[in-house]
mmCIF file of C-alpha atoms in Angstrom:
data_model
loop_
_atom_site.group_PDB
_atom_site.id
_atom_site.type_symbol
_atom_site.label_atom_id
_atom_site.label_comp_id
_atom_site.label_asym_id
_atom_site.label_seq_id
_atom_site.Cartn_x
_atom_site.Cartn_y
_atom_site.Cartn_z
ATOM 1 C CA UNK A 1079 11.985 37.383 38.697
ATOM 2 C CA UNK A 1080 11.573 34.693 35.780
ATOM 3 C CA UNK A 1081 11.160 35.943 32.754
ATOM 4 C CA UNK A 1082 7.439 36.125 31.465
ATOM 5 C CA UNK A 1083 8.945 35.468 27.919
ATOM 6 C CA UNK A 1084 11.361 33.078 28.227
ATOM 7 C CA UNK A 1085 9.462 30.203 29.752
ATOM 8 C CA UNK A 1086 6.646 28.105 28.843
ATOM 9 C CA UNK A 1087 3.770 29.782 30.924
ATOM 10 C CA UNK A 1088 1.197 27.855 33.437
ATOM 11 C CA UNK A 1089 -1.562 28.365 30.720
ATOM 12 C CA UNK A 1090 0.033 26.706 28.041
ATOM 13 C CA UNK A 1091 1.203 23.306 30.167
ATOM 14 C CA UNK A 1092 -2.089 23.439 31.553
ATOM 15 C CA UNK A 1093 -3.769 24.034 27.788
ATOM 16 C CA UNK A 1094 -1.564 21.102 26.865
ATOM 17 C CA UNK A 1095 -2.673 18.560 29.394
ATOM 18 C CA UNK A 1096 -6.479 19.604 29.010
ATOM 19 C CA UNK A 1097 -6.317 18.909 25.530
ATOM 20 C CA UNK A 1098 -4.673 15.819 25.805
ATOM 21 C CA UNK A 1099 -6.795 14.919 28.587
ATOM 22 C CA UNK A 1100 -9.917 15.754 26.622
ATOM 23 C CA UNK A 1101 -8.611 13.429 23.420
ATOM 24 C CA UNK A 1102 -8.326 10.531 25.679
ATOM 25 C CA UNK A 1103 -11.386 10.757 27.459
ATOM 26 C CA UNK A 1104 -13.026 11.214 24.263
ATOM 27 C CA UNK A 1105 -11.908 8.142 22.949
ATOM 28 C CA UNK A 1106 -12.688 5.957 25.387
ATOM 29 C CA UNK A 1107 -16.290 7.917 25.871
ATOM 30 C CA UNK A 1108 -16.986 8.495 22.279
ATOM 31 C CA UNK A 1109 -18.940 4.723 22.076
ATOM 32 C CA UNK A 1110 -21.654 6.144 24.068
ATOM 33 C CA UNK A 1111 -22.248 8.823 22.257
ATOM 34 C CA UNK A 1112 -20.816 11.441 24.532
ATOM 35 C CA UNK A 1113 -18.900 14.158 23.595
ATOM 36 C CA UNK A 1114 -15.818 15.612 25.907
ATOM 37 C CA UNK A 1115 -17.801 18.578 25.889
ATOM 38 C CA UNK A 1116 -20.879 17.332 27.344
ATOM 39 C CA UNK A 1117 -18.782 15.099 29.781
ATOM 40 C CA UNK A 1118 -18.582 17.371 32.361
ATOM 41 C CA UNK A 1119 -22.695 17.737 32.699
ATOM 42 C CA UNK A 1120 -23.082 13.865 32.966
ATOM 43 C CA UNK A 1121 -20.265 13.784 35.922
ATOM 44 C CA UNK A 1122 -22.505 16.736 37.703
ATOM 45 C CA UNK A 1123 -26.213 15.222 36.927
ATOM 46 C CA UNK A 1124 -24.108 11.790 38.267
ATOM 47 C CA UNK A 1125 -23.933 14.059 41.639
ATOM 48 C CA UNK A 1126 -27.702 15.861 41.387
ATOM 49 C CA UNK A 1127 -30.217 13.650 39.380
ATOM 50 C CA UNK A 1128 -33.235 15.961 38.691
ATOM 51 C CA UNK A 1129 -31.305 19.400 39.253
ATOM 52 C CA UNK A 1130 -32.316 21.701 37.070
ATOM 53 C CA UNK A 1131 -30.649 23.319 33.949
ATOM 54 C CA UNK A 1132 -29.909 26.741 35.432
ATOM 55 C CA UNK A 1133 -28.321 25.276 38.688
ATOM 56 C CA UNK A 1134 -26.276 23.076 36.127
ATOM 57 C CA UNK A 1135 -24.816 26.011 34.568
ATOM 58 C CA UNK A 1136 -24.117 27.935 37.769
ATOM 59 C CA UNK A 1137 -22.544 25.216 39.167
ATOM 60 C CA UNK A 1138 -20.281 24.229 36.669
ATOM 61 C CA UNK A 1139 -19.439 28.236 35.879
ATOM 62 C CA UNK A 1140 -20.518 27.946 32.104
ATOM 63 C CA UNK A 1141 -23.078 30.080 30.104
ATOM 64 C CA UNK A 1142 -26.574 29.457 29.593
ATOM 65 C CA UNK A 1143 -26.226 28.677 25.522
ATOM 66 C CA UNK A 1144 -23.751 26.364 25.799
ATOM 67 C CA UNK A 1145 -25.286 24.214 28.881
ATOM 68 C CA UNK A 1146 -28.350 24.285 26.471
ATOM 69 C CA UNK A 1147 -27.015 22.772 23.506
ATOM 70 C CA UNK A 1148 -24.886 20.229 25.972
ATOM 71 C CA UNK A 1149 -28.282 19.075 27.239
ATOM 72 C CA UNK A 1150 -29.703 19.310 23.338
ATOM 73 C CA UNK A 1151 -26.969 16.617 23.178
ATOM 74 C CA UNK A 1152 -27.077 14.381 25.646
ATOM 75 C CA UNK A 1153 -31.208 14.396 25.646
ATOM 76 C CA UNK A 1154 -30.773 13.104 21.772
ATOM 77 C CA UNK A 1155 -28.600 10.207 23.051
ATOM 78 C CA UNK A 1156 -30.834 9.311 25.886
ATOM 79 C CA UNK A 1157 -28.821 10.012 28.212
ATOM 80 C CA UNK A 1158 -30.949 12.632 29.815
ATOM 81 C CA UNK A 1159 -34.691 13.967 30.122
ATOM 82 C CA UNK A 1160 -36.128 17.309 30.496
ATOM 83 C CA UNK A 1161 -38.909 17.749 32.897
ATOM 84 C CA UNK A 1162 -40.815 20.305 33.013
ATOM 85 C CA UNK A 1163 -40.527 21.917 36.695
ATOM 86 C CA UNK A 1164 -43.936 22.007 38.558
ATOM 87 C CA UNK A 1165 -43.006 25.000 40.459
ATOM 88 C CA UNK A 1166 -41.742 26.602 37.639
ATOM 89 C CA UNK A 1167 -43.477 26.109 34.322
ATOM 90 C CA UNK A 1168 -40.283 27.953 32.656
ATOM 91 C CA UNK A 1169 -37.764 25.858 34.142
ATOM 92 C CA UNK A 1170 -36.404 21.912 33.821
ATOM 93 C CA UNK A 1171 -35.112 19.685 35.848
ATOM 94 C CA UNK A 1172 -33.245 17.508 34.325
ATOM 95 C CA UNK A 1173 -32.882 13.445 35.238
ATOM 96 C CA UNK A 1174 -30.466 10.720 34.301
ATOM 97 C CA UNK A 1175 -31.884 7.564 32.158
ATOM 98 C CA UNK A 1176 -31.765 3.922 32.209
ATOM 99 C CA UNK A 1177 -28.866 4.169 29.662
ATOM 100 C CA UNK A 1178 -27.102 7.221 31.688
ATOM 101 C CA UNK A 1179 -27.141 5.218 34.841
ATOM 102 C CA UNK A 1180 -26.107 2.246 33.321
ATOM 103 C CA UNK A 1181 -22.819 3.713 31.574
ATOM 104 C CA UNK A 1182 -21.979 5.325 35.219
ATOM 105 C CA UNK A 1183 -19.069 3.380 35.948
ATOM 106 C CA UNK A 1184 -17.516 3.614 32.871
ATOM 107 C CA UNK A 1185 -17.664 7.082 32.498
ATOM 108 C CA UNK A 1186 -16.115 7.722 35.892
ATOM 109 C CA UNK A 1187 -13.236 4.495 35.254
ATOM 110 C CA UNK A 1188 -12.142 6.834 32.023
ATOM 111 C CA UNK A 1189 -11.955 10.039 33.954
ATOM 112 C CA UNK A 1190 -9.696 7.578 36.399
ATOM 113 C CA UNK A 1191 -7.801 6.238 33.940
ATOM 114 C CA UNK A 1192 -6.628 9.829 33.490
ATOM 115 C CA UNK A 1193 -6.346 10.659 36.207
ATOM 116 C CA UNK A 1194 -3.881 7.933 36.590
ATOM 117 C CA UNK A 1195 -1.811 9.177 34.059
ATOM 118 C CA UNK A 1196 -1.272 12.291 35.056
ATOM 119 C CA UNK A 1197 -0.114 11.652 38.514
ATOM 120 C CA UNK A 1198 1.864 8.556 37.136
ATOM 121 C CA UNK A 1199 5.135 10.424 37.431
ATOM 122 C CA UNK A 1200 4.558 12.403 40.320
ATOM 123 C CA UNK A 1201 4.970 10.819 44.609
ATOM 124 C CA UNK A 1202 2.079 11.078 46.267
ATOM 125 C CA UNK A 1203 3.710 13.993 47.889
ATOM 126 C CA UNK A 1204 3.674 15.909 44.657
ATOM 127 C CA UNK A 1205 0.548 15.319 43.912
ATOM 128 C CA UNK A 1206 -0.941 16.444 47.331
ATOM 129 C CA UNK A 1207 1.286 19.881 46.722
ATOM 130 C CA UNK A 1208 -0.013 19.840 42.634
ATOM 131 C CA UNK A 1209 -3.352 19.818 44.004
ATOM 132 C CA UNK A 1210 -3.629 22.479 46.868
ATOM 133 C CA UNK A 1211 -1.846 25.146 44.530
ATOM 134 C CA UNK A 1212 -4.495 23.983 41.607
ATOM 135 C CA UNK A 1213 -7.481 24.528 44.051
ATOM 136 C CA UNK A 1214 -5.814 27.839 45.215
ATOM 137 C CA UNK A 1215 -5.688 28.944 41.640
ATOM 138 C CA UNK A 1216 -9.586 27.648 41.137
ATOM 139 C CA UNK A 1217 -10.384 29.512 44.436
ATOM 140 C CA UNK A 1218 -8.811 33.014 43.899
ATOM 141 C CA UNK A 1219 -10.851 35.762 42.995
ATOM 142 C CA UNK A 1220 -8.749 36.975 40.142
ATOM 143 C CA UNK A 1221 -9.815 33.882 37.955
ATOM 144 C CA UNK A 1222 -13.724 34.543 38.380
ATOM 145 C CA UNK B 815 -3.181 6.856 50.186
ATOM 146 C CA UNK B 816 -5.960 9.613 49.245
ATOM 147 C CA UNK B 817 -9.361 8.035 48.105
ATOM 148 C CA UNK B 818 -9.610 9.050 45.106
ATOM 149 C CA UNK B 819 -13.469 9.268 44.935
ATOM 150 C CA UNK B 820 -13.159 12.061 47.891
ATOM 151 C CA UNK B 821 -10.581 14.612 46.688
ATOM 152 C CA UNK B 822 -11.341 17.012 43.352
ATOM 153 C CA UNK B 823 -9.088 15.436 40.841
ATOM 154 C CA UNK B 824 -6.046 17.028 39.117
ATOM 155 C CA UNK B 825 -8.054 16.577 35.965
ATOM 156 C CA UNK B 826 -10.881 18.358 37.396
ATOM 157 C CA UNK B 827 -9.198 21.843 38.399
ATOM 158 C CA UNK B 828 -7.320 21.452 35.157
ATOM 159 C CA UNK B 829 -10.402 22.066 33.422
ATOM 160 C CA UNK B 830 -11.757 24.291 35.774
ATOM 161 C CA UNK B 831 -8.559 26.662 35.130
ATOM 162 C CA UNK B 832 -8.479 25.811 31.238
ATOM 163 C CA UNK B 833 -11.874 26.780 30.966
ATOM 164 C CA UNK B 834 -11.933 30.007 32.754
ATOM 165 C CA UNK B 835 -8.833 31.146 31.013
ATOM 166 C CA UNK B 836 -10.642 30.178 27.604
ATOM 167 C CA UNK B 837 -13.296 32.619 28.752
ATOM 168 C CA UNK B 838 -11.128 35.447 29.871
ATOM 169 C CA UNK B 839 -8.651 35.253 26.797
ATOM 170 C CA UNK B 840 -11.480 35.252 24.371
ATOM 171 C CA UNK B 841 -13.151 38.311 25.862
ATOM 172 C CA UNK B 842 -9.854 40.110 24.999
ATOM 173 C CA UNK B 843 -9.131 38.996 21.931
ATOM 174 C CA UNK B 844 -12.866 38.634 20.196
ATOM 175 C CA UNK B 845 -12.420 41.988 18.973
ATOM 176 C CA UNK B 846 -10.206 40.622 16.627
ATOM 177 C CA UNK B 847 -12.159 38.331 15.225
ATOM 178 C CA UNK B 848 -9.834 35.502 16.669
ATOM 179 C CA UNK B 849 -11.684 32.599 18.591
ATOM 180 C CA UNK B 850 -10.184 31.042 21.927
ATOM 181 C CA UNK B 851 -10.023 27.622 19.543
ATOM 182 C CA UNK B 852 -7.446 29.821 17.207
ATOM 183 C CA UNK B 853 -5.263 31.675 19.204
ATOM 184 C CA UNK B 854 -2.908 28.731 19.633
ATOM 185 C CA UNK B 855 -2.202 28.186 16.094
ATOM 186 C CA UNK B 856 -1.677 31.785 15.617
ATOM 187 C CA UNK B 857 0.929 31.599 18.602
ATOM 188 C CA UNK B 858 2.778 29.202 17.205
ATOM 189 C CA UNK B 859 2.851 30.977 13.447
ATOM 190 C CA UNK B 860 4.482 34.044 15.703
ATOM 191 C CA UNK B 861 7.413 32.264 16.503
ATOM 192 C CA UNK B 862 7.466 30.233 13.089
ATOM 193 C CA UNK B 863 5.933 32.230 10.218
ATOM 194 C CA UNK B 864 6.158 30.289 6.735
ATOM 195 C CA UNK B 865 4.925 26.726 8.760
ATOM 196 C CA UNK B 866 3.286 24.514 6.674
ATOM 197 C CA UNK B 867 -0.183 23.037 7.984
ATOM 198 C CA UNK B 868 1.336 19.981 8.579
ATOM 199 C CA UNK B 869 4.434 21.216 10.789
ATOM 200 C CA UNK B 870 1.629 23.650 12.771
ATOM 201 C CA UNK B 871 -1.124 20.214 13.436
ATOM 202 C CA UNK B 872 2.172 18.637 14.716
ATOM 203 C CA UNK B 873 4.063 21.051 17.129
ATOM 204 C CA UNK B 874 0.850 21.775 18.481
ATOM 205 C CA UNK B 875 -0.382 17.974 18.589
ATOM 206 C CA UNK B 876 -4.028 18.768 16.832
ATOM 207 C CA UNK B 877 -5.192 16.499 14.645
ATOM 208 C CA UNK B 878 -5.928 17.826 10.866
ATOM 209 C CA UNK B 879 -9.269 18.235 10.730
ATOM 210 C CA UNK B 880 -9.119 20.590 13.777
ATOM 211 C CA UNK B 881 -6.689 22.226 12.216
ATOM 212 C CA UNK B 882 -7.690 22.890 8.633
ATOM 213 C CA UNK B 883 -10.796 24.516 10.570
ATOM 214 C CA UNK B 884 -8.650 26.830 12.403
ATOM 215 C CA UNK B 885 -6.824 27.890 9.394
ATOM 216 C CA UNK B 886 -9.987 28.723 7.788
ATOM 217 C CA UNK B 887 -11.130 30.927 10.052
ATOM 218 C CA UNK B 888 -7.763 33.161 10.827
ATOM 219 C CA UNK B 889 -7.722 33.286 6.429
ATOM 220 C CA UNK B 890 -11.213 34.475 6.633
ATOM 221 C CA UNK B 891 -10.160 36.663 8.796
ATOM 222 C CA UNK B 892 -7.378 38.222 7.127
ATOM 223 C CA UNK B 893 -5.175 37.146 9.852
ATOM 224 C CA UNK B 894 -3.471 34.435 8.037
ATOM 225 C CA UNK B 895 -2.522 33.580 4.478
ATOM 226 C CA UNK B 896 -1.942 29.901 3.148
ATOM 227 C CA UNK B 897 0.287 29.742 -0.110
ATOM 228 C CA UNK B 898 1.185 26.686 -2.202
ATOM 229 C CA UNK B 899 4.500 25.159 -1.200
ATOM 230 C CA UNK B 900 6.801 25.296 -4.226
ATOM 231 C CA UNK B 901 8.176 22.004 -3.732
ATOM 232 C CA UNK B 902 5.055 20.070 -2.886
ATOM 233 C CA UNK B 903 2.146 21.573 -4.618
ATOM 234 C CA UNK B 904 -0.145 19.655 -2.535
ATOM 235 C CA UNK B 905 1.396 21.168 0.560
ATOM 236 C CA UNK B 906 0.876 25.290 2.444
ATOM 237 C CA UNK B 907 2.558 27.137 4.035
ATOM 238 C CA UNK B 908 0.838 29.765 6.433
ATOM 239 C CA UNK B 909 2.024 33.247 6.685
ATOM 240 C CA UNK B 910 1.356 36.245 8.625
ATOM 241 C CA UNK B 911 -0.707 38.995 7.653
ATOM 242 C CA UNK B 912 -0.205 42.811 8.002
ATOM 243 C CA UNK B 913 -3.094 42.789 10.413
ATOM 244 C CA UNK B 914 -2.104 39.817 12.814
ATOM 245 C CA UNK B 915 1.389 40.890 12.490
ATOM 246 C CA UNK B 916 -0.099 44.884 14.214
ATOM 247 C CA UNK B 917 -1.761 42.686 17.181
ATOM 248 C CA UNK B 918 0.859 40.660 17.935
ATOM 249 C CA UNK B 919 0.986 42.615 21.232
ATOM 250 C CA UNK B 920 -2.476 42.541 21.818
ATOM 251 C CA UNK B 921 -2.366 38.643 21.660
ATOM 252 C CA UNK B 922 0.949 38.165 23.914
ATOM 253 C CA UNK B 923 -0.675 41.096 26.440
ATOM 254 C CA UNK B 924 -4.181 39.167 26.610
ATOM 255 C CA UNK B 925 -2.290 35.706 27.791
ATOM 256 C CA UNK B 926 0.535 37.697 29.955
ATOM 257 C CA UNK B 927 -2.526 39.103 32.072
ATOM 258 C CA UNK B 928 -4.019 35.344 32.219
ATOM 259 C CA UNK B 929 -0.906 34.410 33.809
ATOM 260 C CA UNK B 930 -0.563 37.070 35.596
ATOM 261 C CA UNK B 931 -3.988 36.021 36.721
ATOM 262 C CA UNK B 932 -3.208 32.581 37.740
ATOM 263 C CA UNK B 933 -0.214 33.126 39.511
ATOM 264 C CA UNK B 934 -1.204 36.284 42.028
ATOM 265 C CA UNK B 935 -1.968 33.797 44.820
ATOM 266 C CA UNK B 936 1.190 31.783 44.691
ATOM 267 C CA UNK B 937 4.632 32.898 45.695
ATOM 268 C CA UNK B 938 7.578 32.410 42.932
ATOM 269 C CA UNK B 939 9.031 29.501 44.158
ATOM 270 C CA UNK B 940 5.640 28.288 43.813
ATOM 271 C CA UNK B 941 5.017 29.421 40.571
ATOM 272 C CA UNK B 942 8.428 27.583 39.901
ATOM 273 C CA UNK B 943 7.178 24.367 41.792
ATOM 274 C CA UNK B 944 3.927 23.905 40.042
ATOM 275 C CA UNK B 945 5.760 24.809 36.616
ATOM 276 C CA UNK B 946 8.109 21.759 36.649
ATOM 277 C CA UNK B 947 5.261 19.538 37.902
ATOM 278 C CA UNK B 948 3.042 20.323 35.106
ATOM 279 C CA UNK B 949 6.095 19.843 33.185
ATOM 280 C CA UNK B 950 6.852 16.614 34.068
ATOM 281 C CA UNK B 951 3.453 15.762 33.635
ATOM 282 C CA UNK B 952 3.283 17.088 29.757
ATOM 283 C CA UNK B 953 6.842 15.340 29.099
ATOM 284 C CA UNK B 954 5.433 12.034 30.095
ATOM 285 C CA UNK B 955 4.804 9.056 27.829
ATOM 286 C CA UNK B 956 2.232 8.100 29.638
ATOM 287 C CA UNK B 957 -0.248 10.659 28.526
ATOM 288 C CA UNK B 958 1.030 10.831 24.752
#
């Protein structure tokens, strides 16, 4: 058995690269008034234009209050709109914009750009294995 | 090669796992009064009490402004105190307070069980495999 105290733990490399990962994206997102935080909602809404703000949150595994102000966000940038659901007068769906749409590609070349890095010093082999024990992680129970 | 517009992306389940961990960390340690943002700096001021703010923004690569927040908090807190550097008056240095010195186990317990978390699903020489990968990955230049 390793040592639990003697070496640098999964959470803090992966800590490390998120926060990394987050500065760069951020500064090549920032000009569109887009926050890393809100980043993530954009990607999903990229997927589902007009889903609606509670199926955002499930999806993407985060609480109610912070999809909200997200949405407060991106809505004040125009990157979004809120529609009131027919079927649902308490609910919204929520759609992508002329400006949204048009920023697409550059949005997703950032998060490739990253991506680049990252697997810039592993073989394609490594990242193939980096990525099935990463989805295992995402997948196991223990981390719901 | 692997399109990568098909496959989840490393950066993806990094955030995924980040993320959750964020959320199960701060659950145990919000009693506290330490926020998932904090905990790092008051990591590193367990291994290196008497840092100055400067030394702490660098180890952990934050920028200042994050930083001087963070501070702020763990001295509101009690968990923290910032004195004036006798040889550079316009410099701190952070110290350790009785109280985050008593939950100094709490903190190390809260992100042994995190990783204990991660790493149920994947053998040791796993656990070893995906260590040095992520490794590699935070050693490189390319995502400075």
């Amino acid at each position: 058995m390793i040592n639990e105290t003697k070496r640098a733990p999964i959470g803090k490399y992966i800590s490390q690269i998120y926060r990394k990962g987050n500065s760069f994206i951020s500064k090549e997102i920032s000009k569109f008034g887009i926050g890393s935080g809100q980043i993530m909602f954009l990607i999903e809404l990229y997927k589902n234009d007009g889903i609606s703000q509670e199926e955002l949150s499930e999806i993407l595994n985060i609480d109610k209050a912070t999809t909200c102000r997200a949405i407060k966000k991106l809505e004040k940038e125009e990157l979004l709109i809120k529609v009131k659901d027919e079927n649902d007068k308490r609910a919204y769906k929520l759609y992508l914009t002329e400006k949204s749409k048009s920023i697409e590609d550059n949005i997703k070349n950032a998060l490739n750009e990253w991506e680049k890095h990252i697997s810039k010093e592993l073989s394609q082999e490594e990242v193939n294995i980096l990525i099935n024990m990463l989805k295992k992680i995402c997948k196991s129970k223990n981390i719901k």
